[in-house]
PDB file of C-alpha atoms in Angstrom:
ATOM      1  CA  MET A 168     -13.417  17.477  -6.226  1.00 95.00           C
ATOM      2  CA  LYS A 169     -13.055  13.715  -5.789  1.00 97.00           C
ATOM      3  CA  ASN A 170     -14.541  11.761  -2.887  1.00 98.00           C
ATOM      4  CA  LEU A 171     -12.019   9.308  -1.444  1.00 98.00           C
ATOM      5  CA  VAL A 172     -13.414   6.006  -0.192  1.00 98.00           C
ATOM      6  CA  ILE A 173     -11.097   3.904   1.996  1.00 98.00           C
ATOM      7  CA  ILE A 174     -11.495   0.142   1.642  1.00 98.00           C
ATOM      8  CA  GLY A 175     -11.061  -1.398   5.080  1.00 97.00           C
ATOM      9  CA  ALA A 176     -11.929   0.305   8.375  1.00 97.00           C
ATOM     10  CA  GLY A 177      -9.609  -1.634  10.686  1.00 96.00           C
ATOM     11  CA  GLY A 178      -6.456  -0.325  12.314  1.00 96.00           C
ATOM     12  CA  MET A 179      -4.680   0.302   9.026  1.00 96.00           C
ATOM     13  CA  GLY A 180      -7.798   1.963   7.675  1.00 97.00           C
ATOM     14  CA  ARG A 181      -7.745   4.413  10.553  1.00 98.00           C
ATOM     15  CA  SER A 182      -4.072   5.090   9.849  1.00 97.00           C
ATOM     16  CA  VAL A 183      -4.802   5.689   6.167  1.00 98.00           C
ATOM     17  CA  PHE A 184      -7.476   8.232   7.131  1.00 98.00           C
ATOM     18  CA  HIS A 185      -4.854  10.283   8.966  1.00 97.00           C
ATOM     19  CA  ILE A 186      -2.230   9.753   6.254  1.00 98.00           C
ATOM     20  CA  ALA A 187      -4.680  10.941   3.585  1.00 98.00           C
ATOM     21  CA  GLN A 188      -5.304  14.195   5.433  1.00 98.00           C
ATOM     22  CA  GLY A 189      -1.602  15.004   5.066  1.00 97.00           C
ATOM     23  CA  CYS A 190      -1.366  14.063   1.395  1.00 98.00           C
ATOM     24  CA  LYS A 191      -0.927  16.230  -1.658  1.00 94.00           C
ATOM     25  CA  GLY A 192      -4.300  17.392  -2.933  1.00 96.00           C
ATOM     26  CA  TYR A 193      -6.260  16.944   0.291  1.00 97.00           C
ATOM     27  CA  GLY A 194      -8.971  19.580   0.407  1.00 95.00           C
ATOM     28  CA  THR A 195      -8.234  20.799  -3.122  1.00 96.00           C
ATOM     29  CA  GLU A 196      -8.389  17.631  -5.247  1.00 96.00           C
ATOM     30  CA  PHE A 197     -10.133  15.245  -2.879  1.00 98.00           C
ATOM     31  CA  VAL A 198     -11.968  14.937   0.418  1.00 98.00           C
ATOM     32  CA  ILE A 199     -12.508  11.777   2.459  1.00 98.00           C
ATOM     33  CA  LYS A 200     -16.009  10.388   2.069  1.00 98.00           C
ATOM     34  CA  GLY A 201     -15.873   7.286   4.263  1.00 98.00           C
ATOM     35  CA  TYR A 202     -15.078   3.591   4.420  1.00 98.00           C
ATOM     36  CA  LEU A 203     -16.151   0.288   2.937  1.00 98.00           C
ATOM     37  CA  ASP A 204     -15.977  -2.682   5.280  1.00 97.00           C
ATOM     38  CA  ASP A 205     -17.820  -5.977   5.539  1.00 95.00           C
ATOM     39  CA  ASN A 206     -18.013  -5.399   9.308  1.00 95.00           C
ATOM     40  CA  LEU A 207     -20.375  -2.426   9.518  1.00 95.00           C
ATOM     41  CA  SER A 208     -19.623  -1.956  13.235  1.00 95.00           C
ATOM     42  CA  GLN A 209     -15.843  -1.852  12.779  1.00 96.00           C
ATOM     43  CA  LEU A 210     -15.628   1.770  13.957  1.00 97.00           C
ATOM     44  CA  SER A 211     -18.190   1.594  16.764  1.00 95.00           C
ATOM     45  CA  ASN A 212     -15.538   2.020  19.488  1.00 95.00           C
ATOM     46  CA  PHE A 213     -13.709   4.885  17.781  1.00 96.00           C
ATOM     47  CA  LYS A 214     -14.463   8.577  17.431  1.00 95.00           C
ATOM     48  CA  GLY A 215     -13.616  11.161  14.816  1.00 95.00           C
ATOM     49  CA  TYR A 216     -13.724   8.960  11.715  1.00 97.00           C
ATOM     50  CA  PRO A 217     -15.989   9.215   8.659  1.00 97.00           C
ATOM     51  CA  PRO A 218     -18.821   6.689   8.325  1.00 97.00           C
ATOM     52  CA  ILE A 219     -18.774   3.183   6.947  1.00 97.00           C
ATOM     53  CA  LEU A 220     -20.726   3.617   3.719  1.00 97.00           C
ATOM     54  CA  GLY A 221     -21.478  -0.051   3.177  1.00 96.00           C
ATOM     55  CA  THR A 222     -19.868  -3.359   2.353  1.00 97.00           C
ATOM     56  CA  ILE A 223     -17.461  -3.810  -0.529  1.00 96.00           C
ATOM     57  CA  ASP A 224     -19.983  -5.858  -2.503  1.00 95.00           C
ATOM     58  CA  SER A 225     -23.060  -3.720  -1.816  1.00 94.00           C
ATOM     59  CA  TYR A 226     -21.669  -0.208  -2.273  1.00 96.00           C
ATOM     60  CA  GLU A 227     -22.932   1.660  -5.341  1.00 96.00           C
ATOM     61  CA  ILE A 228     -20.065   3.595  -6.902  1.00 97.00           C
ATOM     62  CA  GLU A 229     -20.837   7.262  -7.573  1.00 96.00           C
ATOM     63  CA  PRO A 230     -19.313   9.407 -10.361  1.00 96.00           C
ATOM     64  CA  ASP A 231     -16.934  11.407  -8.132  1.00 97.00           C
ATOM     65  CA  ASP A 232     -15.739   8.438  -6.063  1.00 98.00           C
ATOM     66  CA  VAL A 233     -12.106   7.356  -6.025  1.00 98.00           C
ATOM     67  CA  PHE A 234     -10.717   4.576  -3.878  1.00 98.00           C
ATOM     68  CA  THR A 235      -7.734   3.572  -1.788  1.00 98.00           C
ATOM     69  CA  CYS A 236      -7.212   0.262  -0.015  1.00 97.00           C
ATOM     70  CA  SER A 237      -5.821   0.004   3.505  1.00 96.00           C
ATOM     71  CA  MET A 238      -5.577  -3.777   3.776  1.00 92.00           C
ATOM     72  CA  GLY A 239      -2.176  -5.176   4.734  1.00 87.00           C
ATOM     73  CA  ASN A 240      -2.800  -8.740   3.544  1.00 94.00           C
ATOM     74  CA  VAL A 241      -1.832  -8.520  -0.104  1.00 96.00           C
ATOM     75  CA  ALA A 242      -4.060 -11.388  -1.306  1.00 95.00           C
ATOM     76  CA  THR A 243      -7.126  -9.920   0.419  1.00 95.00           C
ATOM     77  CA  LYS A 244      -6.236  -6.480  -0.888  1.00 96.00           C
ATOM     78  CA  GLN A 245      -5.992  -7.710  -4.462  1.00 97.00           C
ATOM     79  CA  ARG A 246      -9.312  -9.531  -4.224  1.00 96.00           C
ATOM     80  CA  CYS A 247     -11.142  -6.506  -2.773  1.00 96.00           C
ATOM     81  CA  CYS A 248      -9.603  -4.005  -5.178  1.00 97.00           C
ATOM     82  CA  GLU A 249     -10.480  -6.139  -8.191  1.00 96.00           C
ATOM     83  CA  LYS A 250     -14.123  -6.201  -7.094  1.00 96.00           C
ATOM     84  CA  ILE A 251     -14.162  -2.407  -7.231  1.00 97.00           C
ATOM     85  CA  ILE A 252     -12.233  -2.251 -10.518  1.00 97.00           C
ATOM     86  CA  GLN A 253     -14.629  -4.702 -12.162  1.00 96.00           C
ATOM     87  CA  ARG A 254     -17.477  -2.324 -11.320  1.00 95.00           C
ATOM     88  CA  GLY A 255     -15.704   0.657 -12.852  1.00 96.00           C
ATOM     89  CA  GLY A 256     -14.110   2.116  -9.722  1.00 97.00           C
ATOM     90  CA  LYS A 257     -10.957   4.214 -10.035  1.00 97.00           C
ATOM     91  CA  PHE A 258      -8.110   4.231  -7.517  1.00 98.00           C
ATOM     92  CA  PHE A 259      -6.292   7.333  -6.278  1.00 97.00           C
ATOM     93  CA  THR A 260      -2.597   7.523  -5.431  1.00 97.00           C
ATOM     94  CA  LEU A 261      -1.846   9.120  -2.056  1.00 98.00           C
ATOM     95  CA  ILE A 262       1.555  10.769  -1.565  1.00 98.00           C
ATOM     96  CA  HIS A 263       2.102  12.310   1.834  1.00 98.00           C
ATOM     97  CA  GLU A 264       3.545  15.827   1.920  1.00 97.00           C
ATOM     98  CA  GLN A 265       6.397  14.544   4.120  1.00 98.00           C
ATOM     99  CA  ALA A 266       7.343  11.741   1.726  1.00 98.00           C
ATOM    100  CA  ARG A 267      10.019  12.292  -0.903  1.00 97.00           C
ATOM    101  CA  VAL A 268       9.468  10.962  -4.397  1.00 97.00           C
ATOM    102  CA  CYS A 269      12.443  11.789  -6.606  1.00 97.00           C
ATOM    103  CA  GLY A 270      12.708  12.393 -10.349  1.00 95.00           C
ATOM    104  CA  ASN A 271      11.724   9.851 -13.002  1.00 96.00           C
ATOM    105  CA  VAL A 272       9.700   7.776 -10.538  1.00 98.00           C
ATOM    106  CA  THR A 273       6.585   6.018 -11.825  1.00 97.00           C
ATOM    107  CA  LEU A 274       3.830   5.241  -9.310  1.00 97.00           C
ATOM    108  CA  GLY A 275       0.899   3.084 -10.368  1.00 96.00           C
ATOM    109  CA  GLU A 276      -2.667   3.975  -9.463  1.00 96.00           C
ATOM    110  CA  GLY A 277      -3.855   3.315  -5.930  1.00 97.00           C
ATOM    111  CA  CYS A 278      -0.455   3.512  -4.242  1.00 98.00           C
ATOM    112  CA  ILE A 279      -0.038   4.903  -0.740  1.00 98.00           C
ATOM    113  CA  VAL A 280       3.269   6.630   0.031  1.00 98.00           C
ATOM    114  CA  ALA A 281       3.337   7.304   3.774  1.00 98.00           C
ATOM    115  CA  PRO A 282       5.188  10.126   5.572  1.00 98.00           C
ATOM    116  CA  PHE A 283       8.996  10.018   5.622  1.00 98.00           C
ATOM    117  CA  CYS A 284       9.149   7.359   2.912  1.00 98.00           C
ATOM    118  CA  LEU A 285      11.842   7.886   0.251  1.00 98.00           C
ATOM    119  CA  VAL A 286      11.463   6.660  -3.326  1.00 98.00           C
ATOM    120  CA  ASP A 287      14.695   7.395  -5.156  1.00 98.00           C
ATOM    121  CA  CYS A 288      15.145   8.278  -8.813  1.00 98.00           C
ATOM    122  CA  ASP A 289      14.360   6.125 -11.847  1.00 98.00           C
ATOM    123  CA  THR A 290      12.274   3.669  -9.842  1.00 98.00           C
ATOM    124  CA  GLU A 291       9.024   2.056 -10.965  1.00 98.00           C
ATOM    125  CA  VAL A 292       6.307   1.138  -8.445  1.00 98.00           C
ATOM    126  CA  GLY A 293       3.289  -0.852  -9.586  1.00 97.00           C
ATOM    127  CA  ARG A 294      -0.403  -0.478  -8.821  1.00 97.00           C
ATOM    128  CA  MET A 295      -1.947  -0.580  -5.324  1.00 97.00           C
ATOM    129  CA  CYS A 296       1.369  -0.697  -3.461  1.00 98.00           C
ATOM    130  CA  LEU A 297       1.716   0.374   0.164  1.00 98.00           C
ATOM    131  CA  LEU A 298       5.013   2.080   1.019  1.00 98.00           C
ATOM    132  CA  GLN A 299       5.034   2.631   4.754  1.00 97.00           C
ATOM    133  CA  SER A 300       6.659   5.377   6.816  1.00 97.00           C
ATOM    134  CA  PHE A 301      10.481   5.466   6.811  1.00 98.00           C
ATOM    135  CA  ALA A 302      10.751   2.899   4.024  1.00 98.00           C
ATOM    136  CA  VAL A 303      13.619   3.576   1.609  1.00 98.00           C
ATOM    137  CA  ILE A 304      13.340   2.473  -2.009  1.00 98.00           C
ATOM    138  CA  GLY A 305      16.665   2.982  -3.742  1.00 97.00           C
ATOM    139  CA  HIS A 306      17.290   4.197  -7.288  1.00 98.00           C
ATOM    140  CA  ASP A 307      16.607   1.987 -10.302  1.00 98.00           C
ATOM    141  CA  CYS A 308      14.280  -0.363  -8.413  1.00 98.00           C
ATOM    142  CA  SER A 309      11.169  -2.110  -9.677  1.00 98.00           C
ATOM    143  CA  ILE A 310       8.261  -2.937  -7.339  1.00 98.00           C
ATOM    144  CA  GLY A 311       5.338  -5.004  -8.623  1.00 98.00           C
ATOM    145  CA  ASP A 312       1.590  -4.602  -8.142  1.00 98.00           C
ATOM    146  CA  TYR A 313      -0.108  -5.013  -4.740  1.00 98.00           C
ATOM    147  CA  THR A 314       3.185  -5.220  -2.890  1.00 98.00           C
ATOM    148  CA  CYS A 315       3.513  -4.049   0.723  1.00 98.00           C
ATOM    149  CA  ILE A 316       6.795  -2.465   1.880  1.00 98.00           C
ATOM    150  CA  ASP A 317       6.551  -2.031   5.634  1.00 98.00           C
ATOM    151  CA  THR A 318       8.053   0.598   7.925  1.00 97.00           C
ATOM    152  CA  HIS A 319      11.857   1.029   8.102  1.00 98.00           C
ATOM    153  CA  VAL A 320      12.436  -1.385   5.200  1.00 98.00           C
ATOM    154  CA  THR A 321      15.464  -0.611   3.029  1.00 98.00           C
ATOM    155  CA  CYS A 322      15.450  -1.658  -0.614  1.00 97.00           C
ATOM    156  CA  VAL A 323      18.975  -1.075  -1.909  1.00 96.00           C
ATOM    157  CA  ALA A 324      19.431   0.140  -5.486  1.00 95.00           C
ATOM    158  CA  GLY A 325      18.526  -2.020  -8.444  1.00 97.00           C
ATOM    159  CA  ILE A 326      16.308  -4.596  -6.764  1.00 98.00           C
ATOM    160  CA  ARG A 327      13.397  -6.299  -8.529  1.00 98.00           C
ATOM    161  CA  VAL A 328      10.351  -7.128  -6.416  1.00 98.00           C
ATOM    162  CA  GLY A 329       7.377  -8.937  -7.950  1.00 98.00           C
ATOM    163  CA  ASP A 330       3.627  -8.731  -7.453  1.00 98.00           C
ATOM    164  CA  CYS A 331       1.887  -9.383  -4.121  1.00 98.00           C
ATOM    165  CA  VAL A 332       5.108  -9.430  -2.109  1.00 98.00           C
ATOM    166  CA  THR A 333       5.123  -8.582   1.601  1.00 98.00           C
ATOM    167  CA  VAL A 334       8.289  -7.108   3.115  1.00 98.00           C
ATOM    168  CA  HIS A 335       7.920  -6.765   6.879  1.00 98.00           C
ATOM    169  CA  SER A 336       9.398  -4.095   9.159  1.00 98.00           C
ATOM    170  CA  SER A 337      13.141  -3.326   9.171  1.00 98.00           C
ATOM    171  CA  ALA A 338      14.052  -5.873   6.507  1.00 98.00           C
ATOM    172  CA  VAL A 339      16.887  -5.039   4.100  1.00 98.00           C
ATOM    173  CA  ILE A 340      16.955  -6.234   0.488  1.00 98.00           C
ATOM    174  CA  ASN A 341      20.488  -5.994  -0.852  1.00 98.00           C
ATOM    175  CA  GLY A 342      21.329  -4.328  -4.146  1.00 95.00           C
ATOM    176  CA  GLY A 343      20.298  -6.162  -7.302  1.00 95.00           C
ATOM    177  CA  VAL A 344      18.371  -8.908  -5.509  1.00 98.00           C
ATOM    178  CA  VAL A 345      15.232 -10.354  -7.153  1.00 98.00           C
ATOM    179  CA  VAL A 346      12.168 -11.187  -5.038  1.00 98.00           C
ATOM    180  CA  GLU A 347       9.576 -13.109  -7.028  1.00 98.00           C
ATOM    181  CA  ASP A 348       5.773 -12.896  -6.904  1.00 98.00           C
ATOM    182  CA  GLY A 349       3.984 -13.770  -3.688  1.00 97.00           C
ATOM    183  CA  ALA A 350       7.101 -14.008  -1.529  1.00 97.00           C
ATOM    184  CA  THR A 351       7.221 -12.872   2.104  1.00 98.00           C
ATOM    185  CA  ILE A 352      10.245 -11.406   3.866  1.00 98.00           C
ATOM    186  CA  ALA A 353      10.136 -11.577   7.652  1.00 98.00           C
ATOM    187  CA  ALA A 354      10.816  -8.580   9.882  1.00 98.00           C
ATOM    188  CA  GLY A 355      14.478  -7.727  10.391  1.00 97.00           C
ATOM    189  CA  SER A 356      15.751 -10.023   7.637  1.00 98.00           C
ATOM    190  CA  PHE A 357      18.753  -9.277   5.432  1.00 98.00           C
ATOM    191  CA  VAL A 358      18.124 -10.617   1.932  1.00 98.00           C
ATOM    192  CA  ILE A 359      21.260 -11.189  -0.126  1.00 97.00           C
ATOM    193  CA  ARG A 360      20.043 -13.685  -2.748  1.00 96.00           C
ATOM    194  CA  LYS A 361      17.034 -14.366  -4.951  1.00 97.00           C
ATOM    195  CA  VAL A 362      13.739 -15.188  -3.193  1.00 97.00           C
ATOM    196  CA  LYS A 363      11.589 -17.577  -5.203  1.00 96.00           C
ATOM    197  CA  SER A 364       7.888 -17.174  -5.827  1.00 97.00           C
ATOM    198  CA  GLY A 365       5.668 -17.867  -2.809  1.00 96.00           C
ATOM    199  CA  VAL A 366       8.583 -18.509  -0.434  1.00 97.00           C
ATOM    200  CA  THR A 367       8.894 -16.975   3.054  1.00 97.00           C
ATOM    201  CA  VAL A 368      12.419 -16.057   4.159  1.00 98.00           C
ATOM    202  CA  TYR A 369      13.782 -14.880   7.486  1.00 97.00           C
ATOM    203  CA  GLY A 370      17.040 -14.133   9.289  1.00 96.00           C
ATOM    204  CA  ASN A 371      20.477 -12.681   8.519  1.00 95.00           C
ATOM    205  CA  PRO A 372      21.320 -13.729   5.917  1.00 96.00           C
ATOM    206  CA  ALA A 373      17.723 -14.591   4.975  1.00 94.00           C
ATOM    207  CA  LYS A 374      16.897 -18.244   4.383  1.00 94.00           C
ATOM    208  CA  SER A 375      13.734 -20.114   3.502  1.00 93.00           C
ATOM    209  CA  LEU A 376      11.347 -20.876   6.337  1.00 82.00           C
ATOM    210  CA  ASN A 377      11.059 -24.385   4.922  1.00 72.00           C
ATOM    211  CA  GLY A 378      14.796 -24.960   4.948  1.00 60.00           C
TER     212      GLY A 378
END
């Protein structure tokens, strides 16, 4: 039995706790041990959650520990996850029982697939990705490492999304579009052309925030 440690005890961390309880393997492959957070009082106003076990830097990894990261900021998430990886920590992929992951899908370690998310066939998702509830990832897509796909996002078939990309709620990425590393897509945007590395786009059709 593995002991799941959630990195980050903020609002998303509390959500991940509840998501994890509905995931494949809960109670048979893993149980939830607690949180890591640099704010040790993060949960002081909340009830019913496991303890904060320590800070990310101070926690001593135990043999049966596995990790998941709840942080929404992709740069912070990458930095925190790499601290754990450098110390030998292993990450666990969470797939909710009410998510649908179709055939020939590859999910990297440490991904979170929330309830009612659809990942269609022949799609590749990198490491440490967050696929939120009601997100749709079409067939033949490629999603890079540490990328966050928010709720009600639609990724039409054949898209290519790089590493550390953030796609906010209800955005649509049209078929075959490429979104390069570190880009951000604002909520409700309709992306019909390539998004360059590090650029933020918004609107319908989506355009660069910087003009």
